[in-house]
Short mmCIF file of C-alpha atoms and ligand atoms in Angstrom, two decimals:
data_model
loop_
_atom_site.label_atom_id
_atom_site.label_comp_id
_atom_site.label_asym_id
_atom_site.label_seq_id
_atom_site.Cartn_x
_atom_site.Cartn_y
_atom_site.Cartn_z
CA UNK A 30 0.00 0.00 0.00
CA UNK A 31 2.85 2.41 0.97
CA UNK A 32 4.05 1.90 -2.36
CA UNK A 33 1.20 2.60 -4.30
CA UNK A 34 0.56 5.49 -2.08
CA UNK A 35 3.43 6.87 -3.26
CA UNK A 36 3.25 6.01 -6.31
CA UNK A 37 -0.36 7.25 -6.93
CA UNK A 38 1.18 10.56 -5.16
CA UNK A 39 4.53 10.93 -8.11
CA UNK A 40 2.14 10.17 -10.51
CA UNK A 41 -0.54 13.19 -9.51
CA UNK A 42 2.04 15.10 -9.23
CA UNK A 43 3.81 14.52 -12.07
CA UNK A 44 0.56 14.09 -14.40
CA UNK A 45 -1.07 17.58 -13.28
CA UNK A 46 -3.94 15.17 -11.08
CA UNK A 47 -5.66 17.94 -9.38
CA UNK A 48 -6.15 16.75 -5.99
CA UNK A 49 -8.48 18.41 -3.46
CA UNK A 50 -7.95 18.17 0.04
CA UNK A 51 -6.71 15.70 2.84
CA UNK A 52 -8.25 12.56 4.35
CA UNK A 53 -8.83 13.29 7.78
CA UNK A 54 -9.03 10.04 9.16
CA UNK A 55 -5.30 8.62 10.28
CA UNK A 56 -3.57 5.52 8.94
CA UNK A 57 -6.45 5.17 6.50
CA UNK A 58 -4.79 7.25 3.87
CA UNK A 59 -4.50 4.36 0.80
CA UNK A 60 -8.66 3.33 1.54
CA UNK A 61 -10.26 6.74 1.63
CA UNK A 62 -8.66 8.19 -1.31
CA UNK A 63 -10.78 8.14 -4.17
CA UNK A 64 -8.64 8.59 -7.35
CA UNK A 65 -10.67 9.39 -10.17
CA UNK A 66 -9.98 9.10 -14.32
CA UNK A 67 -12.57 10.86 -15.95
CA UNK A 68 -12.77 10.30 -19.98
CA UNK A 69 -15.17 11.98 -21.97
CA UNK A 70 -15.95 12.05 -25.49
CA UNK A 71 -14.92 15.71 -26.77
CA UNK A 72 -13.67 19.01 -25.53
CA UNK A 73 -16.16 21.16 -27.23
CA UNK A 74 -19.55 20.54 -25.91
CA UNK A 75 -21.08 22.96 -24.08
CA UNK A 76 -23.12 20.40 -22.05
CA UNK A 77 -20.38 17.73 -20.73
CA UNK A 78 -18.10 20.77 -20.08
CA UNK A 79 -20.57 22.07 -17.58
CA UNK A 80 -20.85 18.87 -16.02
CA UNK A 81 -17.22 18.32 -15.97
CA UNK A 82 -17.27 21.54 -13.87
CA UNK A 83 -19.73 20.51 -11.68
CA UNK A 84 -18.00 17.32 -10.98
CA UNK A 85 -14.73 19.52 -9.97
CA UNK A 86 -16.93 21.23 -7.50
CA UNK A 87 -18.56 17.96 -6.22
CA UNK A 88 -15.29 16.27 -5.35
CA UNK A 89 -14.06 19.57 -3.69
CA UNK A 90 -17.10 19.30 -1.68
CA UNK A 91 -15.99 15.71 -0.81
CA UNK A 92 -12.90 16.83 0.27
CA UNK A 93 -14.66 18.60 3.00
CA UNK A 94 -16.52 15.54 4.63
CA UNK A 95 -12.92 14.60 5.05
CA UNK A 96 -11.60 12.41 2.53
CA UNK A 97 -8.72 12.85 -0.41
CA UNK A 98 -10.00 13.45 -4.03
CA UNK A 99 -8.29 13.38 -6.87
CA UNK A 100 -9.41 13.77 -10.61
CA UNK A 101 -7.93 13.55 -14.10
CA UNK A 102 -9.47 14.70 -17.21
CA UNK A 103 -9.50 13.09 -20.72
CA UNK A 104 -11.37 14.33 -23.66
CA UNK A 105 -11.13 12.17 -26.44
CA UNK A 106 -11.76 14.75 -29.30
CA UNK A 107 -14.47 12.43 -31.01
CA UNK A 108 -12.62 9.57 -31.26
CA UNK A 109 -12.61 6.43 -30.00
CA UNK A 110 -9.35 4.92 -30.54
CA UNK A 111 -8.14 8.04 -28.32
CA UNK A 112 -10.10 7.62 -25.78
CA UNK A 113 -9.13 3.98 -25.38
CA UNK A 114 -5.75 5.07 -24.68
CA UNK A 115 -6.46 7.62 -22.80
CA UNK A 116 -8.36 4.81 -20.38
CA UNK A 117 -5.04 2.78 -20.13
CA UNK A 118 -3.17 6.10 -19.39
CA UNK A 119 -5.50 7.09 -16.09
CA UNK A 120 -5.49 3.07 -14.82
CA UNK A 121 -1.64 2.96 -15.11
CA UNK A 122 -1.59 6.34 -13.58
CA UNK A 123 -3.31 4.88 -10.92
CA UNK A 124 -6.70 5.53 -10.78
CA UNK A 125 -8.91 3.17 -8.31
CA UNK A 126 -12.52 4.51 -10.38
CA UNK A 127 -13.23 5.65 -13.75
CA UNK A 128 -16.11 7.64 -15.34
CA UNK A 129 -16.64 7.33 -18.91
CA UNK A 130 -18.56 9.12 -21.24
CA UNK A 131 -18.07 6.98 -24.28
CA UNK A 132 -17.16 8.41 -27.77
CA UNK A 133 -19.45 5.37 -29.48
CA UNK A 134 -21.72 4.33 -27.02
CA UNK A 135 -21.63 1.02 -29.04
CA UNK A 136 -18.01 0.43 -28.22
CA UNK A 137 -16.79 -0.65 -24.65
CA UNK A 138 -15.52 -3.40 -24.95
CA UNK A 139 -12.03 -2.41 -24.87
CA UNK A 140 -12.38 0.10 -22.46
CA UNK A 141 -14.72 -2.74 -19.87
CA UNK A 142 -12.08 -5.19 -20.74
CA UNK A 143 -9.06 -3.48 -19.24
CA UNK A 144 -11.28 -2.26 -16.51
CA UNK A 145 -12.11 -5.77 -15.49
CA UNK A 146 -8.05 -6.46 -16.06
CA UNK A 147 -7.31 -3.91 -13.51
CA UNK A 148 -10.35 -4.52 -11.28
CA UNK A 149 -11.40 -0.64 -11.76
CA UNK A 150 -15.25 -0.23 -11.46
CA UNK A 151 -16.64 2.36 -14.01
CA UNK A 152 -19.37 4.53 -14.14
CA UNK A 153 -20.51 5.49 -17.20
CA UNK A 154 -22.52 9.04 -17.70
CA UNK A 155 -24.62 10.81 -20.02
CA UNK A 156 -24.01 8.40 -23.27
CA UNK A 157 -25.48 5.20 -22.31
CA UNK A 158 -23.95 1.68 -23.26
CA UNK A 159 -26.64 -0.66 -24.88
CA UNK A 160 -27.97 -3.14 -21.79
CA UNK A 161 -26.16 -6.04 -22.98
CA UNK A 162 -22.73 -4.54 -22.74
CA UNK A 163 -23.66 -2.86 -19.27
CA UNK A 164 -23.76 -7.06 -18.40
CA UNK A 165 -20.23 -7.72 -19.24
CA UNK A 166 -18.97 -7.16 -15.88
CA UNK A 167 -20.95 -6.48 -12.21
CA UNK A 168 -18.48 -3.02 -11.39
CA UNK A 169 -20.42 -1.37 -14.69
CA UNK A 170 -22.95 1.54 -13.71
CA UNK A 171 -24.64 4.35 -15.58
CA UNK A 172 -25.32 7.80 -14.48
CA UNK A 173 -27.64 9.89 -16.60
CA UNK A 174 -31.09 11.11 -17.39
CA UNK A 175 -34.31 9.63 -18.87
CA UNK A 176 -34.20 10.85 -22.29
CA UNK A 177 -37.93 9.75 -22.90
CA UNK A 178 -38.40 12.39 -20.09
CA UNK A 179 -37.00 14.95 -21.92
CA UNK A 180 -38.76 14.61 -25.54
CA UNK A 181 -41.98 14.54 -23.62
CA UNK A 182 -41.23 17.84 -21.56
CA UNK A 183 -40.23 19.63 -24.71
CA UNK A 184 -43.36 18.35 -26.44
CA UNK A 185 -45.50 19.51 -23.08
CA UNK A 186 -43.86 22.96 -23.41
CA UNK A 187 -44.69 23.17 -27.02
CA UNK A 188 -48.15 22.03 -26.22
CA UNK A 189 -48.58 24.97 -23.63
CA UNK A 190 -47.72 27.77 -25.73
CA UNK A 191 -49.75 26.68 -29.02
CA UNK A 192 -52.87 26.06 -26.64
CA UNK A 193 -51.97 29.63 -25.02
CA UNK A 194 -50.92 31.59 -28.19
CA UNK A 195 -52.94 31.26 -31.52
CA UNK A 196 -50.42 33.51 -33.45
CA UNK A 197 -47.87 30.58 -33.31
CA UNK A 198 -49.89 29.17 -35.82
CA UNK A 199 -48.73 32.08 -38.56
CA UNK A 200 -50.66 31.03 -41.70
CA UNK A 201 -53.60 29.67 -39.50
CA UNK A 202 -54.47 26.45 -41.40
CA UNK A 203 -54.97 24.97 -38.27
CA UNK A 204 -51.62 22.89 -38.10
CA UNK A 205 -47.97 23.61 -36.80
CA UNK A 206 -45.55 23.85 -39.43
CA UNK A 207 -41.93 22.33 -37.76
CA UNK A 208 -38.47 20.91 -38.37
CA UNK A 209 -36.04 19.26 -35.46
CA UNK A 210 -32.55 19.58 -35.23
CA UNK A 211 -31.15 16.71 -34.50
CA UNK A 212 -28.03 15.68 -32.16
CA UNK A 213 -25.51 12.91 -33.16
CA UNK A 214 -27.16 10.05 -34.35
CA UNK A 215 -27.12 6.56 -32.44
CA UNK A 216 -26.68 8.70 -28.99
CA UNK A 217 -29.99 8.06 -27.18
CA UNK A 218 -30.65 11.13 -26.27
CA UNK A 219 -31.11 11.99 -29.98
CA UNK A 220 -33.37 9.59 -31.04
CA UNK A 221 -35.76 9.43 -28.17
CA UNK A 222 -36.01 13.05 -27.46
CA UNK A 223 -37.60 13.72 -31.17
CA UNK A 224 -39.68 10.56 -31.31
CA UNK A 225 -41.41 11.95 -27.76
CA UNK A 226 -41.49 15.26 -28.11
CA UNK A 227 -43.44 14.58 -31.58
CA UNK A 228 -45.48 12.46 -30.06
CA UNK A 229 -46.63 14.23 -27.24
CA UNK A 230 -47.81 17.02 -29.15
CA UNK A 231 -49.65 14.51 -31.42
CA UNK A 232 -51.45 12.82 -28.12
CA UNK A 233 -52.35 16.19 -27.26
CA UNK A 234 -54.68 16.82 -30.10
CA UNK A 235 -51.73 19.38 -31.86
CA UNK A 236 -51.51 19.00 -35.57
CA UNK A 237 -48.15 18.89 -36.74
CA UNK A 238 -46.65 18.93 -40.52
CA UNK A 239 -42.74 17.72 -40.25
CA UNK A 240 -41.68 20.12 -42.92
CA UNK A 241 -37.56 18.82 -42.75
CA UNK A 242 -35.17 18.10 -39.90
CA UNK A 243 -31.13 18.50 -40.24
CA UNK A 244 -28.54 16.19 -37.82
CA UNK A 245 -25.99 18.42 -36.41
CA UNK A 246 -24.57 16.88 -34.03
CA UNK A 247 -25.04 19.01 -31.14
CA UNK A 248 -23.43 21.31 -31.80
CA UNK A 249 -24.22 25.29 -32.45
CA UNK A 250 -22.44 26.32 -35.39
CA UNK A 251 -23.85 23.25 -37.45
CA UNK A 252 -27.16 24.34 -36.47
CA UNK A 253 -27.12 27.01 -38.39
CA UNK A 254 -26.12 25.73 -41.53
CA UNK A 255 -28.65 22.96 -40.91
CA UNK A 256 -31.16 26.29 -39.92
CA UNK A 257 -30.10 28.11 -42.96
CA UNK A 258 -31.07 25.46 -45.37
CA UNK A 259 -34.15 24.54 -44.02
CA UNK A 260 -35.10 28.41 -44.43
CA UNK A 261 -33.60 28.71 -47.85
CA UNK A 262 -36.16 25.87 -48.47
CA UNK A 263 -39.58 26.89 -46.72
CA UNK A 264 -39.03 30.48 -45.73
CA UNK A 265 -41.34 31.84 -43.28
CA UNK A 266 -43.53 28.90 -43.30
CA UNK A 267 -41.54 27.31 -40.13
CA UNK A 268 -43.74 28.17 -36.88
CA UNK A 269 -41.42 25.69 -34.83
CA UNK A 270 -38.35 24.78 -33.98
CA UNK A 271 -37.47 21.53 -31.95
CA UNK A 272 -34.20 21.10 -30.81
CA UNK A 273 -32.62 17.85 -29.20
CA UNK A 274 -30.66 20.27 -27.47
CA UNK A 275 -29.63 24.19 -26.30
CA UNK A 276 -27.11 24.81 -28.25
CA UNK A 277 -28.39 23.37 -31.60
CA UNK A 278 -31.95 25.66 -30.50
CA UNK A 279 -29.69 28.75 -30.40
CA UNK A 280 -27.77 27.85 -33.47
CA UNK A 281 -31.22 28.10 -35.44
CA UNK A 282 -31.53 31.16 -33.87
CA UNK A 283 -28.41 32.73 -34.96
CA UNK A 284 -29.42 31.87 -38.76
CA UNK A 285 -32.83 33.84 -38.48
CA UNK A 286 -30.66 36.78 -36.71
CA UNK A 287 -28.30 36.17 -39.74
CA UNK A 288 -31.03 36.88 -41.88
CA UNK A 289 -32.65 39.89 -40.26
CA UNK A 290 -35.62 38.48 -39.33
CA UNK A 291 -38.00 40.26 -37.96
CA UNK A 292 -39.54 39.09 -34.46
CA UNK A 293 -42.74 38.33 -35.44
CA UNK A 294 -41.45 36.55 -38.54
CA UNK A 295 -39.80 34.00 -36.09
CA UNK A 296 -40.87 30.67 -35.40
CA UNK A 297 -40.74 29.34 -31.69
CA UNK A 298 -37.63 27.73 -30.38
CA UNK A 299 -37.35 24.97 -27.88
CA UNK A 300 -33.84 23.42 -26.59
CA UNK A 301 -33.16 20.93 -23.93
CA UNK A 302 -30.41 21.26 -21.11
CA UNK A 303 -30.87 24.87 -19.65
CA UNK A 304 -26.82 25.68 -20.03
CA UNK A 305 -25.84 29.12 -19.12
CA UNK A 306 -26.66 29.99 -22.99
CA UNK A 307 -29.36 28.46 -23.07
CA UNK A 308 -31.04 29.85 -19.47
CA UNK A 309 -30.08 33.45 -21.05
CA UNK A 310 -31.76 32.81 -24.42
CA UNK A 311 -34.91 31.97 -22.28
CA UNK A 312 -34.57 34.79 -19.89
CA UNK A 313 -34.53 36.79 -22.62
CA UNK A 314 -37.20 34.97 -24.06
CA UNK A 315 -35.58 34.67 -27.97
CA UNK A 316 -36.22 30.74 -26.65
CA UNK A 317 -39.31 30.04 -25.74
CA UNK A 318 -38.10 27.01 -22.76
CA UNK A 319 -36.01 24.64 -22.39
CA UNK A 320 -35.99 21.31 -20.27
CA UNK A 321 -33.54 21.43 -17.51
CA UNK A 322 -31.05 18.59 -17.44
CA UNK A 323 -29.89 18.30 -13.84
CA UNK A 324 -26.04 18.63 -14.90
CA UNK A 325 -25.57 19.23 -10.77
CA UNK A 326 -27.30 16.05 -9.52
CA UNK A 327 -25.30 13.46 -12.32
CA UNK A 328 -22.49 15.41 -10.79
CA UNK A 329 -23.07 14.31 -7.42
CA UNK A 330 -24.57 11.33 -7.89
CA UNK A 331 -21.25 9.90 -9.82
CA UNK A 332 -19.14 11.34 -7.39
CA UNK A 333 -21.19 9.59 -4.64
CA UNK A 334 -20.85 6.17 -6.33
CA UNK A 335 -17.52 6.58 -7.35
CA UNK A 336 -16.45 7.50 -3.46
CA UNK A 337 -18.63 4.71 -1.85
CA UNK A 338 -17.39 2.15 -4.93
CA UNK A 339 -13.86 2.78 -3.80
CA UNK A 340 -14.04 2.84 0.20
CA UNK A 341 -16.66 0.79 0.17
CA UNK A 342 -18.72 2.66 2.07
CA UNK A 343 -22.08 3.91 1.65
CA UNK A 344 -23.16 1.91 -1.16
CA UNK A 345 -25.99 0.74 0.90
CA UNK A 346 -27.16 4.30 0.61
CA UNK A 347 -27.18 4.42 -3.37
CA UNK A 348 -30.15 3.83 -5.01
CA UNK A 349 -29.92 1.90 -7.80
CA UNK A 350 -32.13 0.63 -10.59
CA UNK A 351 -31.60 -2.90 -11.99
CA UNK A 352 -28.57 -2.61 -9.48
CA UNK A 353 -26.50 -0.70 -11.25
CA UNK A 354 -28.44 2.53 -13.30
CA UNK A 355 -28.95 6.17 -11.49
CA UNK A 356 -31.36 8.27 -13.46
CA UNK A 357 -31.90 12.01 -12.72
CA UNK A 358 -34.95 14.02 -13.28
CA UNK A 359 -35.82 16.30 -15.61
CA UNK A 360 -37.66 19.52 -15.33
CA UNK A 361 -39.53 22.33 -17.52
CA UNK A 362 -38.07 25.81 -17.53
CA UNK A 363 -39.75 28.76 -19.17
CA UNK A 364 -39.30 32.82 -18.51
CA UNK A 365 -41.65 32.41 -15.55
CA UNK A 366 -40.15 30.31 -13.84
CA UNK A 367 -36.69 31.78 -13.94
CA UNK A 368 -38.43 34.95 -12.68
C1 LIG B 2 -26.97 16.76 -24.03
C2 LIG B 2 -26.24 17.42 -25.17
C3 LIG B 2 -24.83 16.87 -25.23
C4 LIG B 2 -24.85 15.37 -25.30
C5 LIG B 2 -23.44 14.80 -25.28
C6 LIG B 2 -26.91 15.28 -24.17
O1 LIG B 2 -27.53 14.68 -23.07
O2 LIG B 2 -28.30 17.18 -24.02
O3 LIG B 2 -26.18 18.80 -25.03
O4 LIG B 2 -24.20 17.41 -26.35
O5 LIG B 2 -25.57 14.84 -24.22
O6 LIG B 2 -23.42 13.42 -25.20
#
């Protein structure tokens, strides 16, 4: 143990680790300290870097029930391959937990096979591994969100403000003119969020004409183009815009601003996520809502599990579904209720 204390210690040091506080409880140094690789699937999205921040603030709020924290960050860039590596990197550099947010959420094997290897337990967040590969090995868990959940708030939303606002339906033939933007397909957040949010409007008695969608990946400045097209192709006959998430819903609104539109030429925008962007945009009501993805409470949760999956401790605290899946909630947000 002495050894790999040390060892654990050169290699923080020596690999920037940032480590956050001091176990307070003597001659249990090696036990209580939770060492934690974190690998996630690219550097650029406004989403996972928010909940990288939060988990930075959840283990420094670890630190002060008394135990040693340490974290190291991988982002993979998109690619898989990397991110493979950079798994063998954080269990050589001794790391006793890892949390992965996969690159292809149809690819683990590699990563749950050096895992197992190494006896590391991993929890896996926000980009879900199909159930079959979450059965490879007991120390696999999941922390995320229901994305069903999600699809049906942002449908509920949409439902509220055509039942509350007639003028949403501009050319009044009775039926809502929209196109999604779509996030990365094959992530399940993608696919489920449209299929529900469609749906619920459809169960509510809204009728809808799908006039195009465009993927883009989740990203902002692809949104646009995708936004720009779709305009270049049905002009003001768009009344709404759903998008899988925030920052696609604001790139569709930078390619109306792009073209000068005037506000009450402007379809409504929905996003999911409520990131700092995307709270603004709806505070400032150029998005109509957004569905709050509790970025905070995966946080916590995953540094819960990964503390009480390393001392052992606490685990009987943990709730768990199908023993090994943490789901958070959901929850609308619209101008009023950030007022
Ligand atoms: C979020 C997106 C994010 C994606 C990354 C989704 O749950 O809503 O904003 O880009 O996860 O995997």
């Amino acid at each position: 143990m002495e050894v790999k204390k040390i060892l654990v210690a050169g290699l923080a040091a020596s690999l920037g680790i940032q480590l956050f506080g001091a176990c307070a409880r003597e001659g249990s140094y090696e036990e209580e300290s939770v060492y934690v690789g974190v690998a996630y699937y690219d550097q650029s999205d406004t989403f996972i870097n928010a909940l990288i921040d939060c988990l930075k603030e959840e283990s420094r709020e670890y630190e002060d029930k008394g135990c040693e924290v340490a974290m190291q960050f991988r982002g993979a860039g998109g690619s898989q391959r990397t991110q493979n590596d950079q798994v063998k990197e954080l269990i050589d550099a001794g790391c006793n937990v890892l949390c992965v947010n996969l690159v292809d959420r149809a690819d683990p094997s590699e990563i749950i096979d050096l895992a197992r290897e190494n006896d590391v337990p991993v929890i896996f967040f926000n980009r879900e591994p199909v159930a079959e590969d979450m059965m490879q090995w007991d120390r696999l868990y999941y922390v995320g969100a229901l994305a069903g959940q999600s699809g049906t708030m942002q449908g509920e939303l949409a439902v509220e403000l055509i039942r509350s606002d007639a003028g949403i339906d501009r050319n009044r033939d009775g039926k809502i003119q929209y196109v999604v933007l779509e996030g990365e397909p094959g992530h399940q957040d993608a696919i489920i969020r449209t299929e529900n949010a469609v749906d619920t409007l459809k169960r509510n008695g809204i009728e809808v004409e799908k006039l195009s969608y465009g993927i883009a990946n989740w990203n902002r400045a692809q949104a646009q183009n995708q936004m720009l097209q779709m305009i270049s192709q049905h002009q003001n006959q768009i009344e709404l815009v759903l998008a899988n998430n925030d920052d696609m819903a604001l790139g569709a609104i930078d390619a109306y601003e792009k073209l000068n539109y005037t506000e009450s030429a402007l379809p409504v925008f929905l996003g999911i996520d409520g990131t700092d962007v995307g709270l603004e945009a709806v505070r400032e009501e150029k998005m109509a809502g957004t569905v709050y993805n509790d970025k905070e409470g995966q946080a916590k949760a995953m540094m819960e599990l990964a503390a009480a999956l390393v001392t052992g401790e606490g685990m009987d605290k943990i709730e768990l579904e199908k023993e090994r899946y943490i789901f958070l909630p959901y929850s609308k947000i619209t101008p009023d209720v950030l007022d």
